[in-house]
Amino acid sequence: MIQQEIELVLGNARFKLTIDDHSYIPNITSRSHTHSNYELFFVPKGEVVVKTEEQEYTLYKNQALLIAPTRYHRTITDSDSKKISVYLSFIQTKKRNSGTDVYAEFTRVFSNITIEPIFRASKIGEKLLALHSVILSDCFCKTERLQAGFTELIFAIYDALGKQKHTLPFSTVPAKAGMQYRYEIDTLLSQNYAKDIDLAFVAKALYLSPKRISVLIKSLYGKSFRQVKTEMRIQVAKQFLKETKLSVSQIAERVGYKSFRGFLTAFESMTSTTPKQYRMSHTAK
């Protein structure tokens, strides 16, 4: 297995790509898990099954699947298949440049994605395999080639989502919709739920005031920031209870609770059961 990280700046957005190559590891069945980045599965050979909490997808040769941050899933790969996983994230580096708002446009395109099958993914596969070939080589100007290949890949993904083929001028890019802000808030929380972050932290990351963020979260989620953060912590705790042998106190610490009693209170309030009972109930199934 190889892993390669590549970073690229386009306009006012910084993109990061991590490639995991599982081509040579047969018969993999992963545990249910989630990522803080978008994950793109591409199948150059055979078939791969991707199971989410709601649905099961079977990907065949030259097909792809895009999974949004915080979506739980697991994959099953047999001995005759190959799978390449790409983890993609992007952040705003500044409010705007004089040309195009790359960050706003990519956020607009990606923000409504939860699980997106890309059945006609030959162009994505072509760019990804070319990038993969450069990673494995010791060629001249390798860093520059990787960045060029990354640029082609992210625009291939962008185009495959059925959006416009060209970057829009800033004047024609629509203002951020609520779903776009929700994506950004979800991503920040998925990366920092175990930390003691507050509204000021989120406000600074989104270039908004704490008061504006507070109102926005209430509008998008119908809950306070503290409630949204608690829900994400408990969601992760439930996965730990179902899929690991960590003690309840260890899980409480991992999801960001300094007080064990505070974790129990939050868990029982959200699930109407104790962590121990939740684990036993799941095991019994």
mmCIF file of C-alpha atoms in Angstrom:
data_model
loop_
_atom_site.group_PDB
_atom_site.id
_atom_site.type_symbol
_atom_site.label_atom_id
_atom_site.label_comp_id
_atom_site.label_asym_id
_atom_site.label_seq_id
_atom_site.Cartn_x
_atom_site.Cartn_y
_atom_site.Cartn_z
ATOM 1 C CA MET A 1 0.000 0.000 0.000
ATOM 2 C CA ILE A 2 1.165 3.526 -0.748
ATOM 3 C CA GLN A 3 -0.019 6.831 0.634
ATOM 4 C CA GLN A 4 0.728 10.206 -0.889
ATOM 5 C CA GLU A 5 -0.356 13.682 0.196
ATOM 6 C CA ILE A 6 -0.479 16.590 -2.243
ATOM 7 C CA GLU A 7 -1.408 20.223 -1.602
ATOM 8 C CA LEU A 8 -2.427 22.807 -4.165
ATOM 9 C CA VAL A 9 -3.546 26.448 -4.067
ATOM 10 C CA LEU A 10 -6.053 27.665 -6.647
ATOM 11 C CA GLY A 11 -7.165 31.255 -6.223
ATOM 12 C CA ASN A 12 -8.489 31.669 -2.691
ATOM 13 C CA ALA A 13 -8.711 27.935 -1.910
ATOM 14 C CA ARG A 14 -6.163 25.440 -0.652
ATOM 15 C CA PHE A 15 -6.810 21.827 -1.654
ATOM 16 C CA LYS A 16 -5.362 18.754 -0.030
ATOM 17 C CA LEU A 17 -5.407 15.288 -1.558
ATOM 18 C CA THR A 18 -4.425 12.024 0.109
ATOM 19 C CA ILE A 19 -4.276 8.874 -1.991
ATOM 20 C CA ASP A 20 -4.545 5.419 -0.442
ATOM 21 C CA ASP A 21 -3.819 2.509 -2.749
ATOM 22 C CA HIS A 22 -5.338 -0.779 -1.637
ATOM 23 C CA SER A 23 -4.691 -2.457 -4.988
ATOM 24 C CA TYR A 24 -2.522 -5.168 -3.521
ATOM 25 C CA ILE A 25 -4.405 -5.968 -0.326
ATOM 26 C CA PRO A 26 -7.115 -8.545 -1.159
ATOM 27 C CA ASN A 27 -10.203 -9.514 0.844
ATOM 28 C CA ILE A 28 -10.520 -6.293 2.848
ATOM 29 C CA THR A 29 -13.635 -5.678 4.927
ATOM 30 C CA SER A 30 -13.326 -2.407 6.801
ATOM 31 C CA ARG A 31 -15.189 -1.458 9.941
ATOM 32 C CA SER A 32 -17.838 1.211 9.748
ATOM 33 C CA HIS A 33 -16.063 4.535 9.966
ATOM 34 C CA THR A 34 -16.187 8.153 8.920
ATOM 35 C CA HIS A 35 -13.721 10.789 7.707
ATOM 36 C CA SER A 36 -13.431 14.530 8.090
ATOM 37 C CA ASN A 37 -12.747 14.839 4.342
ATOM 38 C CA TYR A 38 -14.555 13.825 1.188
ATOM 39 C CA GLU A 39 -13.638 10.297 0.150
ATOM 40 C CA LEU A 40 -13.716 9.131 -3.461
ATOM 41 C CA PHE A 41 -13.581 5.415 -4.196
ATOM 42 C CA PHE A 42 -12.449 4.411 -7.669
ATOM 43 C CA VAL A 43 -12.416 0.815 -8.913
ATOM 44 C CA PRO A 44 -9.887 0.098 -11.709
ATOM 45 C CA LYS A 45 -10.579 -3.657 -11.559
ATOM 46 C CA GLY A 46 -13.270 -6.006 -10.275
ATOM 47 C CA GLU A 47 -15.973 -4.795 -7.917
ATOM 48 C CA VAL A 48 -16.132 -3.179 -4.491
ATOM 49 C CA VAL A 49 -19.129 -3.030 -2.156
ATOM 50 C CA VAL A 50 -19.640 0.142 -0.121
ATOM 51 C CA LYS A 51 -22.182 -0.032 2.693
ATOM 52 C CA THR A 52 -23.552 3.075 4.388
ATOM 53 C CA GLU A 53 -26.065 3.276 7.212
ATOM 54 C CA GLU A 54 -28.864 3.716 4.670
ATOM 55 C CA GLN A 55 -27.846 1.849 1.528
ATOM 56 C CA GLU A 56 -25.441 -0.535 -0.185
ATOM 57 C CA TYR A 57 -23.579 0.325 -3.396
ATOM 58 C CA THR A 58 -21.723 -2.074 -5.671
ATOM 59 C CA LEU A 59 -19.039 -0.418 -7.792
ATOM 60 C CA TYR A 60 -17.715 -2.119 -10.890
ATOM 61 C CA LYS A 61 -14.707 -1.414 -13.090
ATOM 62 C CA ASN A 62 -14.261 2.301 -13.888
ATOM 63 C CA GLN A 63 -16.994 3.395 -11.462
ATOM 64 C CA ALA A 64 -16.603 5.737 -8.513
ATOM 65 C CA LEU A 65 -18.445 6.834 -5.392
ATOM 66 C CA LEU A 66 -18.075 10.137 -3.545
ATOM 67 C CA ILE A 67 -18.807 10.152 0.204
ATOM 68 C CA ALA A 68 -19.228 13.373 2.157
ATOM 69 C CA PRO A 69 -17.535 14.065 5.500
ATOM 70 C CA THR A 70 -19.099 12.513 8.631
ATOM 71 C CA ARG A 71 -20.984 9.808 6.666
ATOM 72 C CA TYR A 72 -20.428 6.353 8.184
ATOM 73 C CA HIS A 73 -19.551 3.581 5.726
ATOM 74 C CA ARG A 74 -17.558 0.392 5.269
ATOM 75 C CA THR A 75 -16.107 -1.340 2.219
ATOM 76 C CA ILE A 76 -15.709 -4.939 1.092
ATOM 77 C CA THR A 77 -13.041 -5.786 -1.493
ATOM 78 C CA ASP A 78 -12.406 -9.321 -2.772
ATOM 79 C CA SER A 79 -9.168 -10.862 -4.028
ATOM 80 C CA ASP A 80 -9.912 -10.082 -7.688
ATOM 81 C CA SER A 81 -10.543 -6.386 -7.160
ATOM 82 C CA LYS A 82 -8.507 -3.210 -6.891
ATOM 83 C CA LYS A 83 -9.538 -0.011 -5.137
ATOM 84 C CA ILE A 84 -7.992 3.418 -4.900
ATOM 85 C CA SER A 85 -9.299 5.838 -2.273
ATOM 86 C CA VAL A 86 -8.817 9.585 -2.550
ATOM 87 C CA TYR A 87 -9.393 11.912 0.407
ATOM 88 C CA LEU A 88 -10.114 15.473 -0.669
ATOM 89 C CA SER A 89 -10.503 18.629 1.399
ATOM 90 C CA PHE A 90 -10.369 22.341 0.700
ATOM 91 C CA ILE A 91 -10.237 25.435 2.867
ATOM 92 C CA GLN A 92 -10.510 29.152 2.276
ATOM 93 C CA THR A 93 -7.136 30.898 2.308
ATOM 94 C CA LYS A 94 -8.496 34.434 2.040
ATOM 95 C CA LYS A 95 -11.847 36.101 1.541
ATOM 96 C CA ARG A 96 -11.633 36.731 -2.175
ATOM 97 C CA ASN A 97 -9.186 37.468 -4.941
ATOM 98 C CA SER A 98 -9.719 39.875 -7.799
ATOM 99 C CA GLY A 99 -10.586 37.138 -10.282
ATOM 100 C CA THR A 100 -12.705 34.168 -9.255
ATOM 101 C CA ASP A 101 -13.941 32.856 -5.930
ATOM 102 C CA VAL A 102 -12.730 29.276 -6.312
ATOM 103 C CA TYR A 103 -13.598 28.353 -2.742
ATOM 104 C CA ALA A 104 -17.226 29.513 -3.033
ATOM 105 C CA GLU A 105 -17.718 27.630 -6.283
ATOM 106 C CA PHE A 106 -16.261 24.339 -5.024
ATOM 107 C CA THR A 107 -18.251 24.678 -1.805
ATOM 108 C CA ARG A 108 -21.414 25.246 -3.842
ATOM 109 C CA VAL A 109 -20.790 22.146 -5.927
ATOM 110 C CA PHE A 110 -19.734 19.812 -3.119
ATOM 111 C CA SER A 111 -22.020 21.021 -0.328
ATOM 112 C CA ASN A 112 -25.142 19.080 -1.369
ATOM 113 C CA ILE A 113 -23.311 15.761 -1.675
ATOM 114 C CA THR A 114 -23.951 12.996 0.851
ATOM 115 C CA ILE A 115 -23.423 9.824 -1.174
ATOM 116 C CA GLU A 116 -22.921 10.380 -4.892
ATOM 117 C CA PRO A 117 -22.377 7.463 -7.316
ATOM 118 C CA ILE A 118 -20.347 8.429 -10.380
ATOM 119 C CA PHE A 119 -20.964 5.623 -12.819
ATOM 120 C CA ARG A 120 -19.372 7.339 -15.817
ATOM 121 C CA ALA A 121 -16.040 7.947 -14.155
ATOM 122 C CA SER A 122 -13.628 7.107 -16.951
ATOM 123 C CA LYS A 123 -12.156 10.615 -16.992
ATOM 124 C CA ILE A 124 -11.694 10.573 -13.219
ATOM 125 C CA GLY A 125 -10.068 7.150 -13.492
ATOM 126 C CA GLU A 126 -7.782 8.324 -16.271
ATOM 127 C CA LYS A 127 -6.555 11.301 -14.223
ATOM 128 C CA LEU A 128 -6.282 9.304 -11.005
ATOM 129 C CA LEU A 129 -4.320 6.453 -12.575
ATOM 130 C CA ALA A 130 -2.002 8.946 -14.287
ATOM 131 C CA LEU A 131 -1.420 10.620 -10.918
ATOM 132 C CA HIS A 132 -0.888 7.208 -9.350
ATOM 133 C CA SER A 133 1.730 6.424 -11.998
ATOM 134 C CA VAL A 134 3.659 9.608 -11.173
ATOM 135 C CA ILE A 135 3.593 8.741 -7.460
ATOM 136 C CA LEU A 136 5.201 5.386 -8.186
ATOM 137 C CA SER A 137 7.851 6.876 -10.472
ATOM 138 C CA ASP A 138 11.063 8.790 -9.877
ATOM 139 C CA CYS A 139 10.534 11.268 -12.689
ATOM 140 C CA PHE A 140 11.882 14.737 -13.384
ATOM 141 C CA CYS A 141 9.953 17.545 -11.607
ATOM 142 C CA LYS A 142 7.874 15.027 -9.689
ATOM 143 C CA THR A 143 6.370 17.599 -7.311
ATOM 144 C CA GLU A 144 5.265 19.811 -10.190
ATOM 145 C CA ARG A 145 3.820 16.830 -12.062
ATOM 146 C CA LEU A 146 1.878 15.765 -8.968
ATOM 147 C CA GLN A 147 0.388 19.224 -8.579
ATOM 148 C CA ALA A 148 -0.525 19.364 -12.264
ATOM 149 C CA GLY A 149 -2.102 15.925 -12.046
ATOM 150 C CA PHE A 150 -3.988 16.906 -8.911
ATOM 151 C CA THR A 151 -5.381 19.982 -10.645
ATOM 152 C CA GLU A 152 -6.677 17.874 -13.515
ATOM 153 C CA LEU A 153 -8.163 15.327 -11.110
ATOM 154 C CA ILE A 154 -10.145 17.774 -8.974
ATOM 155 C CA PHE A 155 -11.631 19.411 -12.043
ATOM 156 C CA ALA A 156 -12.505 15.979 -13.446
ATOM 157 C CA ILE A 157 -14.380 15.263 -10.197
ATOM 158 C CA TYR A 158 -16.007 18.700 -10.345
ATOM 159 C CA ASP A 159 -17.145 18.142 -13.930
ATOM 160 C CA ALA A 160 -18.390 14.618 -13.200
ATOM 161 C CA LEU A 161 -20.820 15.980 -10.632
ATOM 162 C CA GLY A 162 -22.773 17.469 -13.517
ATOM 163 C CA LYS A 163 -21.835 21.078 -12.874
ATOM 164 C CA GLN A 164 -20.538 23.749 -15.226
ATOM 165 C CA LYS A 165 -17.340 22.970 -17.078
ATOM 166 C CA HIS A 166 -15.549 26.198 -16.267
ATOM 167 C CA THR A 167 -14.844 28.226 -13.170
ATOM 168 C CA LEU A 168 -17.391 31.024 -12.910
ATOM 169 C CA PRO A 169 -16.440 34.700 -12.653
ATOM 170 C CA PHE A 170 -16.943 35.925 -9.111
ATOM 171 C CA SER A 171 -19.762 38.243 -10.129
ATOM 172 C CA THR A 172 -21.839 35.277 -11.335
ATOM 173 C CA VAL A 173 -21.153 32.964 -8.400
ATOM 174 C CA PRO A 174 -24.211 32.836 -6.134
ATOM 175 C CA ALA A 175 -23.899 33.775 -2.476
ATOM 176 C CA LYS A 176 -23.341 30.946 -0.016
ATOM 177 C CA ALA A 177 -26.489 28.972 0.655
ATOM 178 C CA GLY A 178 -27.333 27.518 4.017
ATOM 179 C CA MET A 179 -26.241 24.032 2.959
ATOM 180 C CA GLN A 180 -22.809 25.371 2.118
ATOM 181 C CA TYR A 181 -22.398 26.789 5.592
ATOM 182 C CA ARG A 182 -23.693 23.537 7.038
ATOM 183 C CA TYR A 183 -21.000 21.613 5.170
ATOM 184 C CA GLU A 184 -18.335 23.925 6.563
ATOM 185 C CA ILE A 185 -19.662 23.672 10.114
ATOM 186 C CA ASP A 186 -20.020 19.881 9.881
ATOM 187 C CA THR A 187 -16.455 19.606 8.587
ATOM 188 C CA LEU A 188 -15.052 21.796 11.361
ATOM 189 C CA LEU A 189 -16.905 19.770 13.985
ATOM 190 C CA SER A 190 -15.857 16.413 12.526
ATOM 191 C CA GLN A 191 -12.234 17.527 12.734
ATOM 192 C CA ASN A 192 -12.474 19.114 16.187
ATOM 193 C CA TYR A 193 -15.364 17.504 18.094
ATOM 194 C CA ALA A 194 -13.004 16.133 20.776
ATOM 195 C CA LYS A 195 -11.536 19.587 21.405
ATOM 196 C CA ASP A 196 -13.001 22.352 23.519
ATOM 197 C CA ILE A 197 -13.921 24.575 20.569
ATOM 198 C CA ASP A 198 -16.459 27.378 20.843
ATOM 199 C CA LEU A 199 -18.396 29.741 18.592
ATOM 200 C CA ALA A 200 -15.417 32.080 18.338
ATOM 201 C CA PHE A 201 -13.349 29.259 16.808
ATOM 202 C CA VAL A 202 -16.017 28.525 14.182
ATOM 203 C CA ALA A 203 -16.591 32.223 13.505
ATOM 204 C CA LYS A 204 -12.913 32.832 12.815
ATOM 205 C CA ALA A 205 -12.711 29.843 10.446
ATOM 206 C CA LEU A 206 -15.775 31.023 8.482
ATOM 207 C CA TYR A 207 -14.932 34.752 8.520
ATOM 208 C CA LEU A 208 -18.123 35.602 10.395
ATOM 209 C CA SER A 209 -18.910 37.076 13.802
ATOM 210 C CA PRO A 210 -19.786 34.772 16.736
ATOM 211 C CA LYS A 211 -23.250 36.349 16.880
ATOM 212 C CA ARG A 212 -23.833 35.662 13.175
ATOM 213 C CA ILE A 213 -22.622 32.060 13.557
ATOM 214 C CA SER A 214 -24.917 31.512 16.523
ATOM 215 C CA VAL A 215 -27.948 32.693 14.548
ATOM 216 C CA LEU A 216 -26.868 30.680 11.494
ATOM 217 C CA ILE A 217 -26.487 27.424 13.454
ATOM 218 C CA LYS A 218 -29.873 27.887 15.091
ATOM 219 C CA SER A 219 -31.397 28.421 11.647
ATOM 220 C CA LEU A 220 -29.657 25.459 9.989
ATOM 221 C CA TYR A 221 -29.906 22.892 12.776
ATOM 222 C CA GLY A 222 -32.732 24.152 14.963
ATOM 223 C CA LYS A 223 -30.330 23.756 17.894
ATOM 224 C CA SER A 224 -27.559 25.586 19.665
ATOM 225 C CA PHE A 225 -23.897 25.103 18.795
ATOM 226 C CA ARG A 226 -23.393 23.208 22.053
ATOM 227 C CA GLN A 227 -26.216 20.793 21.181
ATOM 228 C CA VAL A 228 -24.846 20.195 17.670
ATOM 229 C CA LYS A 229 -21.360 19.482 19.038
ATOM 230 C CA THR A 230 -22.796 17.122 21.659
ATOM 231 C CA GLU A 231 -24.742 15.196 19.012
ATOM 232 C CA MET A 232 -21.607 14.642 16.966
ATOM 233 C CA ARG A 233 -19.678 13.464 20.026
ATOM 234 C CA ILE A 234 -22.415 10.995 20.948
ATOM 235 C CA GLN A 235 -22.656 9.765 17.353
ATOM 236 C CA VAL A 236 -18.940 8.936 17.386
ATOM 237 C CA ALA A 237 -19.251 7.377 20.856
ATOM 238 C CA LYS A 238 -21.986 5.047 19.577
ATOM 239 C CA GLN A 239 -19.668 3.827 16.823
ATOM 240 C CA PHE A 240 -16.919 3.141 19.381
ATOM 241 C CA LEU A 241 -19.378 1.220 21.554
ATOM 242 C CA LYS A 242 -20.534 -0.919 18.637
ATOM 243 C CA GLU A 243 -17.181 -1.612 17.028
ATOM 244 C CA THR A 244 -14.445 -1.500 19.678
ATOM 245 C CA LYS A 245 -13.694 -2.968 23.081
ATOM 246 C CA LEU A 246 -12.699 0.370 24.577
ATOM 247 C CA SER A 247 -14.097 0.994 28.035
ATOM 248 C CA VAL A 248 -16.859 3.565 28.435
ATOM 249 C CA SER A 249 -14.480 5.892 30.266
ATOM 250 C CA GLN A 250 -11.918 5.607 27.444
ATOM 251 C CA ILE A 251 -14.615 6.420 24.894
ATOM 252 C CA ALA A 252 -15.764 9.399 26.934
ATOM 253 C CA GLU A 253 -12.222 10.765 26.898
ATOM 254 C CA ARG A 254 -11.761 10.126 23.162
ATOM 255 C CA VAL A 255 -14.865 12.070 22.210
ATOM 256 C CA GLY A 256 -13.840 15.057 24.310
ATOM 257 C CA TYR A 257 -15.419 14.688 27.738
ATOM 258 C CA LYS A 258 -13.257 15.597 30.699
ATOM 259 C CA SER A 259 -16.038 14.536 33.062
ATOM 260 C CA PHE A 260 -17.198 10.915 32.894
ATOM 261 C CA ARG A 261 -20.464 11.904 34.583
ATOM 262 C CA GLY A 262 -20.971 14.598 31.957
ATOM 263 C CA PHE A 263 -20.587 11.998 29.200
ATOM 264 C CA LEU A 264 -23.106 9.633 30.829
ATOM 265 C CA THR A 265 -25.629 12.440 31.227
ATOM 266 C CA ALA A 266 -25.256 13.538 27.596
ATOM 267 C CA PHE A 267 -25.417 9.970 26.265
ATOM 268 C CA GLU A 268 -28.515 9.043 28.264
ATOM 269 C CA SER A 269 -30.215 12.304 27.333
ATOM 270 C CA MET A 270 -29.740 11.639 23.600
ATOM 271 C CA THR A 271 -30.305 7.867 23.467
ATOM 272 C CA SER A 272 -32.570 7.158 26.470
ATOM 273 C CA THR A 273 -30.187 4.389 27.480
ATOM 274 C CA THR A 274 -26.797 3.993 29.121
ATOM 275 C CA PRO A 275 -23.591 3.356 27.128
ATOM 276 C CA LYS A 276 -23.367 -0.148 28.633
ATOM 277 C CA GLN A 277 -26.953 -0.975 27.689
ATOM 278 C CA TYR A 278 -26.409 0.424 24.190
ATOM 279 C CA ARG A 279 -23.358 -1.778 23.692
ATOM 280 C CA MET A 280 -25.131 -4.887 24.996
ATOM 281 C CA SER A 281 -28.164 -4.243 22.810
ATOM 282 C CA HIS A 282 -26.015 -3.941 19.713
ATOM 283 C CA THR A 283 -23.966 -7.034 20.560
ATOM 284 C CA ALA A 284 -27.122 -9.040 21.106
ATOM 285 C CA LYS A 285 -28.149 -8.388 17.503
#
